[in-house]
Amino acid sequence: MNPGHIDTPLTRAQTRIEESFATMGGITIYLSEEEIAADEWRKLMRMVAHELGRPVETFANETTAVGALKDWPATAEEQREAKSNQRRAIQALNGPL
């Protein structure tokens, strides 16, 4: 944790967004499980993307808030991460029911 960092629901949400953007290029939030409103999630998603210098698309309805980096995967590392995510998804689908 950074010195002077205050742990709040908004800072925890920002960290979740940063981590999800870095590993998956997007995030889906199920609002029934959260204490932050959809419009706040969307603001945070746009703020994080702006700090990263990346374009983002956000959407929200009564149950879900979604953010996706428009240019993901943009780097070789992100392309490797995307392929790894795809392999894990395929393995999960092919696994036992």
Short mmCIF file of N, CA, C and O in Angstrom, two decimals:
data_model
loop_
_atom_site.label_atom_id
_atom_site.label_comp_id
_atom_site.label_asym_id
_atom_site.label_seq_id
_atom_site.Cartn_x
_atom_site.Cartn_y
_atom_site.Cartn_z
N MET A 1 0.84 -1.18 0.00
CA MET A 1 0.00 0.00 0.00
C MET A 1 0.88 1.24 0.00
O MET A 1 1.90 1.28 0.67
N ASN A 2 0.50 2.25 -0.73
CA ASN A 2 1.26 3.48 -0.81
C ASN A 2 1.14 4.27 0.49
O ASN A 2 0.08 4.29 1.10
N PRO A 3 2.23 4.95 0.90
CA PRO A 3 2.10 5.83 2.07
C PRO A 3 1.06 6.90 1.77
O PRO A 3 0.98 7.43 0.68
N GLY A 4 0.24 7.19 2.72
CA GLY A 4 -0.81 8.18 2.53
C GLY A 4 -2.05 7.63 1.85
O GLY A 4 -3.02 8.34 1.66
N HIS A 5 -2.00 6.36 1.45
CA HIS A 5 -3.15 5.72 0.80
C HIS A 5 -4.23 5.47 1.83
O HIS A 5 -3.99 4.91 2.89
N ILE A 6 -5.44 5.90 1.53
CA ILE A 6 -6.57 5.67 2.42
C ILE A 6 -7.41 4.56 1.83
O ILE A 6 -7.82 4.63 0.67
N ASP A 7 -7.65 3.53 2.62
CA ASP A 7 -8.43 2.38 2.16
C ASP A 7 -9.92 2.69 2.31
O ASP A 7 -10.44 2.79 3.42
N THR A 8 -10.57 2.87 1.17
CA THR A 8 -12.01 3.15 1.14
C THR A 8 -12.64 2.25 0.08
O THR A 8 -11.93 1.66 -0.73
N PRO A 9 -13.97 2.15 0.07
CA PRO A 9 -14.60 1.38 -1.00
C PRO A 9 -14.20 1.86 -2.40
O PRO A 9 -13.99 1.05 -3.30
N LEU A 10 -14.03 3.17 -2.56
CA LEU A 10 -13.66 3.69 -3.88
C LEU A 10 -12.22 3.35 -4.25
O LEU A 10 -11.94 3.00 -5.40
N THR A 11 -11.29 3.40 -3.29
CA THR A 11 -9.91 3.04 -3.61
C THR A 11 -9.79 1.55 -3.86
O THR A 11 -9.02 1.13 -4.73
N ARG A 12 -10.55 0.74 -3.14
CA ARG A 12 -10.54 -0.71 -3.40
C ARG A 12 -11.13 -0.99 -4.79
O ARG A 12 -10.63 -1.85 -5.53
N ALA A 13 -12.19 -0.27 -5.15
CA ALA A 13 -12.79 -0.45 -6.48
C ALA A 13 -11.80 -0.05 -7.57
O ALA A 13 -11.66 -0.74 -8.59
N GLN A 14 -11.10 1.05 -7.36
CA GLN A 14 -10.11 1.49 -8.35
C GLN A 14 -9.04 0.43 -8.53
O GLN A 14 -8.64 0.13 -9.66
N THR A 15 -8.57 -0.16 -7.45
CA THR A 15 -7.56 -1.21 -7.53
C THR A 15 -8.08 -2.41 -8.30
O THR A 15 -7.38 -2.98 -9.14
N ARG A 16 -9.33 -2.81 -8.04
CA ARG A 16 -9.94 -3.93 -8.78
C ARG A 16 -9.97 -3.65 -10.27
O ARG A 16 -9.66 -4.52 -11.09
N ILE A 17 -10.35 -2.42 -10.63
CA ILE A 17 -10.42 -2.04 -12.05
C ILE A 17 -9.03 -2.09 -12.67
O ILE A 17 -8.85 -2.65 -13.75
N GLU A 18 -8.04 -1.50 -12.00
CA GLU A 18 -6.67 -1.49 -12.52
C GLU A 18 -6.18 -2.92 -12.76
O GLU A 18 -5.61 -3.21 -13.82
N GLU A 19 -6.40 -3.80 -11.79
CA GLU A 19 -5.94 -5.18 -11.92
C GLU A 19 -6.67 -5.91 -13.05
O GLU A 19 -6.05 -6.65 -13.82
N SER A 20 -7.97 -5.70 -13.16
CA SER A 20 -8.74 -6.38 -14.20
C SER A 20 -8.40 -5.85 -15.59
O SER A 20 -8.29 -6.62 -16.54
N PHE A 21 -8.22 -4.55 -15.72
CA PHE A 21 -7.81 -3.98 -17.00
C PHE A 21 -6.45 -4.57 -17.41
O PHE A 21 -6.23 -4.87 -18.58
N ALA A 22 -5.54 -4.72 -16.45
CA ALA A 22 -4.20 -5.22 -16.75
C ALA A 22 -4.21 -6.69 -17.16
O ALA A 22 -3.40 -7.10 -18.00
N THR A 23 -5.11 -7.49 -16.59
CA THR A 23 -5.07 -8.93 -16.86
C THR A 23 -6.10 -9.40 -17.87
O THR A 23 -5.92 -10.44 -18.48
N MET A 24 -7.19 -8.64 -18.03
CA MET A 24 -8.26 -9.09 -18.93
C MET A 24 -8.74 -8.01 -19.89
O MET A 24 -9.57 -8.28 -20.75
N GLY A 25 -8.29 -6.79 -19.71
CA GLY A 25 -8.71 -5.71 -20.59
C GLY A 25 -10.10 -5.19 -20.29
O GLY A 25 -10.61 -4.35 -21.02
N GLY A 26 -10.71 -5.67 -19.24
CA GLY A 26 -12.05 -5.21 -18.89
C GLY A 26 -12.48 -5.75 -17.54
O GLY A 26 -11.75 -6.50 -16.89
N ILE A 27 -13.68 -5.34 -17.14
CA ILE A 27 -14.22 -5.77 -15.86
C ILE A 27 -15.73 -5.77 -15.92
O ILE A 27 -16.34 -4.94 -16.61
N THR A 28 -16.33 -6.72 -15.22
CA THR A 28 -17.78 -6.76 -15.06
C THR A 28 -18.08 -6.74 -13.56
O THR A 28 -17.52 -7.55 -12.82
N ILE A 29 -18.94 -5.84 -13.16
CA ILE A 29 -19.31 -5.69 -11.76
C ILE A 29 -20.79 -6.02 -11.61
O ILE A 29 -21.63 -5.46 -12.32
N TYR A 30 -21.09 -6.93 -10.70
CA TYR A 30 -22.49 -7.26 -10.39
C TYR A 30 -22.90 -6.38 -9.22
O TYR A 30 -22.44 -6.55 -8.10
N LEU A 31 -23.75 -5.42 -9.50
CA LEU A 31 -24.05 -4.36 -8.55
C LEU A 31 -24.72 -4.85 -7.27
O LEU A 31 -24.56 -4.23 -6.23
N SER A 32 -25.43 -5.97 -7.32
CA SER A 32 -26.08 -6.47 -6.10
C SER A 32 -25.05 -6.88 -5.04
O SER A 32 -25.38 -6.96 -3.86
N GLU A 33 -23.82 -7.10 -5.46
CA GLU A 33 -22.75 -7.52 -4.54
C GLU A 33 -21.89 -6.34 -4.09
O GLU A 33 -20.91 -6.54 -3.37
N GLU A 34 -22.23 -5.13 -4.47
CA GLU A 34 -21.38 -3.97 -4.25
C GLU A 34 -22.08 -2.87 -3.48
O GLU A 34 -23.30 -2.77 -3.48
N GLU A 35 -21.27 -2.01 -2.85
CA GLU A 35 -21.82 -0.87 -2.13
C GLU A 35 -21.65 0.44 -2.91
O GLU A 35 -22.02 1.49 -2.44
N ILE A 36 -21.11 0.34 -4.13
CA ILE A 36 -20.90 1.51 -4.98
C ILE A 36 -21.91 1.47 -6.11
O ILE A 36 -22.15 0.42 -6.71
N ALA A 37 -22.49 2.62 -6.43
CA ALA A 37 -23.50 2.72 -7.48
C ALA A 37 -22.87 2.60 -8.88
O ALA A 37 -21.68 2.84 -9.07
N ALA A 38 -23.69 2.24 -9.84
CA ALA A 38 -23.24 2.02 -11.22
C ALA A 38 -22.54 3.24 -11.79
O ALA A 38 -21.48 3.11 -12.44
N ASP A 39 -23.07 4.43 -11.58
CA ASP A 39 -22.45 5.62 -12.16
C ASP A 39 -21.06 5.87 -11.57
O ASP A 39 -20.16 6.34 -12.27
N GLU A 40 -20.86 5.53 -10.30
CA GLU A 40 -19.54 5.68 -9.69
C GLU A 40 -18.55 4.66 -10.29
O GLU A 40 -17.39 4.99 -10.52
N TRP A 41 -19.01 3.42 -10.51
CA TRP A 41 -18.16 2.43 -11.15
C TRP A 41 -17.73 2.93 -12.52
O TRP A 41 -16.56 2.84 -12.89
N ARG A 42 -18.68 3.45 -13.29
CA ARG A 42 -18.35 3.93 -14.64
C ARG A 42 -17.34 5.08 -14.58
O ARG A 42 -16.40 5.14 -15.37
N LYS A 43 -17.52 6.01 -13.63
CA LYS A 43 -16.56 7.12 -13.48
C LYS A 43 -15.17 6.59 -13.17
O LYS A 43 -14.18 7.05 -13.73
N LEU A 44 -15.10 5.61 -12.26
CA LEU A 44 -13.81 5.04 -11.90
C LEU A 44 -13.17 4.32 -13.09
O LEU A 44 -11.96 4.43 -13.31
N MET A 45 -13.97 3.60 -13.86
CA MET A 45 -13.44 2.91 -15.04
C MET A 45 -12.86 3.91 -16.04
O MET A 45 -11.77 3.70 -16.58
N ARG A 46 -13.58 5.00 -16.27
CA ARG A 46 -13.09 6.03 -17.19
C ARG A 46 -11.82 6.69 -16.64
O ARG A 46 -10.88 6.97 -17.38
N MET A 47 -11.79 6.94 -15.33
CA MET A 47 -10.63 7.57 -14.71
C MET A 47 -9.40 6.68 -14.83
O MET A 47 -8.32 7.15 -15.21
N VAL A 48 -9.55 5.39 -14.52
CA VAL A 48 -8.42 4.46 -14.62
C VAL A 48 -7.92 4.39 -16.06
O VAL A 48 -6.72 4.47 -16.32
N ALA A 49 -8.83 4.27 -17.01
CA ALA A 49 -8.43 4.21 -18.42
C ALA A 49 -7.71 5.49 -18.83
O ALA A 49 -6.69 5.44 -19.53
N HIS A 50 -8.21 6.63 -18.38
CA HIS A 50 -7.56 7.91 -18.69
C HIS A 50 -6.14 7.94 -18.13
O HIS A 50 -5.21 8.37 -18.82
N GLU A 51 -5.97 7.47 -16.88
CA GLU A 51 -4.64 7.43 -16.27
C GLU A 51 -3.70 6.52 -17.05
O GLU A 51 -2.50 6.76 -17.10
N LEU A 52 -4.25 5.47 -17.65
CA LEU A 52 -3.44 4.54 -18.45
C LEU A 52 -3.23 5.05 -19.88
O LEU A 52 -2.45 4.46 -20.63
N GLY A 53 -3.95 6.11 -20.25
CA GLY A 53 -3.87 6.62 -21.62
C GLY A 53 -4.54 5.70 -22.61
O GLY A 53 -4.14 5.62 -23.77
N ARG A 54 -5.61 5.02 -22.17
CA ARG A 54 -6.28 4.02 -22.99
C ARG A 54 -7.74 4.40 -23.21
O ARG A 54 -8.40 4.91 -22.30
N PRO A 55 -8.29 4.11 -24.40
CA PRO A 55 -9.71 4.34 -24.63
C PRO A 55 -10.53 3.24 -23.95
O PRO A 55 -10.11 2.08 -23.88
N VAL A 56 -11.70 3.62 -23.45
CA VAL A 56 -12.53 2.65 -22.73
C VAL A 56 -13.99 2.84 -23.13
O VAL A 56 -14.42 3.95 -23.48
N GLU A 57 -14.72 1.77 -23.09
CA GLU A 57 -16.18 1.79 -23.29
C GLU A 57 -16.78 1.30 -21.98
O GLU A 57 -16.35 0.28 -21.44
N THR A 58 -17.77 2.03 -21.46
CA THR A 58 -18.44 1.59 -20.24
C THR A 58 -19.94 1.48 -20.51
O THR A 58 -20.48 2.12 -21.40
N PHE A 59 -20.57 0.64 -19.69
CA PHE A 59 -22.01 0.40 -19.80
C PHE A 59 -22.51 0.03 -18.41
O PHE A 59 -21.80 -0.60 -17.64
N ALA A 60 -23.73 0.42 -18.12
CA ALA A 60 -24.35 0.00 -16.86
C ALA A 60 -25.85 -0.10 -17.05
O ALA A 60 -26.45 0.63 -17.84
N ASN A 61 -26.43 -1.04 -16.33
CA ASN A 61 -27.88 -1.12 -16.22
C ASN A 61 -28.21 -1.34 -14.75
O ASN A 61 -27.37 -1.08 -13.90
N GLU A 62 -29.38 -1.83 -14.44
CA GLU A 62 -29.80 -1.97 -13.05
C GLU A 62 -28.97 -3.01 -12.29
O GLU A 62 -28.89 -2.97 -11.07
N THR A 63 -28.37 -3.97 -12.98
CA THR A 63 -27.70 -5.08 -12.31
C THR A 63 -26.20 -5.15 -12.53
O THR A 63 -25.50 -5.79 -11.75
N THR A 64 -25.69 -4.50 -13.57
CA THR A 64 -24.30 -4.71 -13.98
C THR A 64 -23.66 -3.41 -14.46
O THR A 64 -24.30 -2.59 -15.09
N ALA A 65 -22.37 -3.28 -14.15
CA ALA A 65 -21.54 -2.23 -14.74
C ALA A 65 -20.37 -2.91 -15.43
O ALA A 65 -19.76 -3.82 -14.86
N VAL A 66 -20.07 -2.48 -16.65
CA VAL A 66 -19.04 -3.12 -17.46
C VAL A 66 -18.11 -2.06 -18.02
O VAL A 66 -18.56 -0.99 -18.44
N GLY A 67 -16.83 -2.36 -18.03
CA GLY A 67 -15.85 -1.50 -18.68
C GLY A 67 -14.89 -2.34 -19.47
O GLY A 67 -14.47 -3.41 -19.01
N ALA A 68 -14.55 -1.91 -20.68
CA ALA A 68 -13.62 -2.65 -21.53
C ALA A 68 -12.69 -1.67 -22.24
O ALA A 68 -13.16 -0.69 -22.83
N LEU A 69 -11.40 -1.95 -22.17
CA LEU A 69 -10.44 -1.15 -22.92
C LEU A 69 -10.65 -1.45 -24.40
O LEU A 69 -10.63 -2.60 -24.81
N LYS A 70 -10.85 -0.41 -25.18
CA LYS A 70 -11.15 -0.59 -26.60
C LYS A 70 -9.97 -1.12 -27.40
O LYS A 70 -10.17 -1.75 -28.44
N ASP A 71 -8.76 -0.87 -26.93
CA ASP A 71 -7.57 -1.28 -27.69
C ASP A 71 -6.86 -2.50 -27.10
O ASP A 71 -5.73 -2.79 -27.45
N TRP A 72 -7.53 -3.21 -26.21
CA TRP A 72 -6.89 -4.39 -25.58
C TRP A 72 -7.11 -5.61 -26.43
O TRP A 72 -8.23 -5.83 -26.89
N PRO A 73 -6.14 -6.42 -26.69
CA PRO A 73 -4.74 -6.33 -26.27
C PRO A 73 -3.92 -5.44 -27.21
O PRO A 73 -3.98 -5.60 -28.42
N ALA A 74 -3.17 -4.53 -26.63
CA ALA A 74 -2.41 -3.56 -27.43
C ALA A 74 -0.92 -3.88 -27.47
O ALA A 74 -0.22 -3.42 -28.36
N THR A 75 -0.43 -4.66 -26.52
CA THR A 75 1.00 -4.97 -26.46
C THR A 75 1.21 -6.48 -26.59
O THR A 75 0.26 -7.26 -26.45
N ALA A 76 2.43 -6.87 -26.81
CA ALA A 76 2.75 -8.30 -26.89
C ALA A 76 2.40 -9.00 -25.59
O ALA A 76 1.87 -10.12 -25.59
N GLU A 77 2.68 -8.36 -24.46
CA GLU A 77 2.35 -8.95 -23.16
C GLU A 77 0.83 -9.14 -23.02
O GLU A 77 0.36 -10.18 -22.56
N GLU A 78 0.06 -8.13 -23.42
CA GLU A 78 -1.40 -8.25 -23.35
C GLU A 78 -1.91 -9.33 -24.30
O GLU A 78 -2.87 -10.03 -23.97
N GLN A 79 -1.28 -9.47 -25.45
CA GLN A 79 -1.68 -10.53 -26.38
C GLN A 79 -1.43 -11.90 -25.78
O GLN A 79 -2.27 -12.80 -25.89
N ARG A 80 -0.29 -12.07 -25.08
CA ARG A 80 -0.02 -13.34 -24.40
C ARG A 80 -1.05 -13.59 -23.30
O ARG A 80 -1.55 -14.71 -23.14
N GLU A 81 -1.39 -12.56 -22.55
CA GLU A 81 -2.38 -12.69 -21.48
C GLU A 81 -3.74 -13.06 -22.06
O GLU A 81 -4.44 -13.91 -21.52
N ALA A 82 -4.11 -12.44 -23.17
CA ALA A 82 -5.40 -12.74 -23.81
C ALA A 82 -5.45 -14.19 -24.26
O ALA A 82 -6.46 -14.88 -24.06
N LYS A 83 -4.37 -14.67 -24.87
CA LYS A 83 -4.33 -16.07 -25.31
C LYS A 83 -4.39 -17.02 -24.13
O LYS A 83 -5.05 -18.06 -24.19
N SER A 84 -3.72 -16.68 -23.06
CA SER A 84 -3.75 -17.51 -21.85
C SER A 84 -5.17 -17.55 -21.27
O SER A 84 -5.66 -18.61 -20.88
N ASN A 85 -5.84 -16.40 -21.24
CA ASN A 85 -7.23 -16.35 -20.78
C ASN A 85 -8.13 -17.23 -21.64
O ASN A 85 -9.00 -17.94 -21.13
N GLN A 86 -7.91 -17.18 -22.96
CA GLN A 86 -8.72 -17.99 -23.88
C GLN A 86 -8.48 -19.48 -23.64
O GLN A 86 -9.42 -20.27 -23.61
N ARG A 87 -7.21 -19.86 -23.44
CA ARG A 87 -6.91 -21.28 -23.18
C ARG A 87 -7.58 -21.76 -21.90
O ARG A 87 -8.14 -22.85 -21.85
N ARG A 88 -7.51 -20.94 -20.84
CA ARG A 88 -8.15 -21.32 -19.57
C ARG A 88 -9.66 -21.46 -19.74
O ARG A 88 -10.27 -22.37 -19.19
N ALA A 89 -10.27 -20.58 -20.51
CA ALA A 89 -11.71 -20.66 -20.74
C ALA A 89 -12.08 -21.93 -21.49
O ALA A 89 -13.05 -22.61 -21.15
N ILE A 90 -11.30 -22.27 -22.50
CA ILE A 90 -11.57 -23.49 -23.28
C ILE A 90 -11.37 -24.72 -22.40
O ILE A 90 -12.19 -25.66 -22.44
N GLN A 91 -10.33 -24.73 -21.59
CA GLN A 91 -10.10 -25.85 -20.69
C GLN A 91 -11.26 -26.01 -19.70
O GLN A 91 -11.68 -27.12 -19.41
N ALA A 92 -11.76 -24.89 -19.21
CA ALA A 92 -12.88 -24.94 -18.26
C ALA A 92 -14.13 -25.50 -18.94
O ALA A 92 -14.88 -26.28 -18.34
N LEU A 93 -14.35 -25.14 -20.18
CA LEU A 93 -15.50 -25.65 -20.92
C LEU A 93 -15.37 -27.14 -21.21
O LEU A 93 -16.36 -27.86 -21.26
N ASN A 94 -14.14 -27.60 -21.42
CA ASN A 94 -13.91 -29.00 -21.73
C ASN A 94 -13.76 -29.88 -20.50
O ASN A 94 -13.65 -31.07 -20.60
N GLY A 95 -13.77 -29.25 -19.32
CA GLY A 95 -13.60 -29.99 -18.09
C GLY A 95 -14.86 -30.77 -17.71
O GLY A 95 -15.90 -30.68 -18.39
N PRO A 96 -14.78 -31.55 -16.63
CA PRO A 96 -15.94 -32.34 -16.20
C PRO A 96 -17.09 -31.44 -15.77
O PRO A 96 -16.89 -30.35 -15.25
N LEU A 97 -18.29 -31.92 -16.01
CA LEU A 97 -19.48 -31.18 -15.61
C LEU A 97 -19.89 -31.51 -14.21
O LEU A 97 -19.75 -32.48 -13.65
#
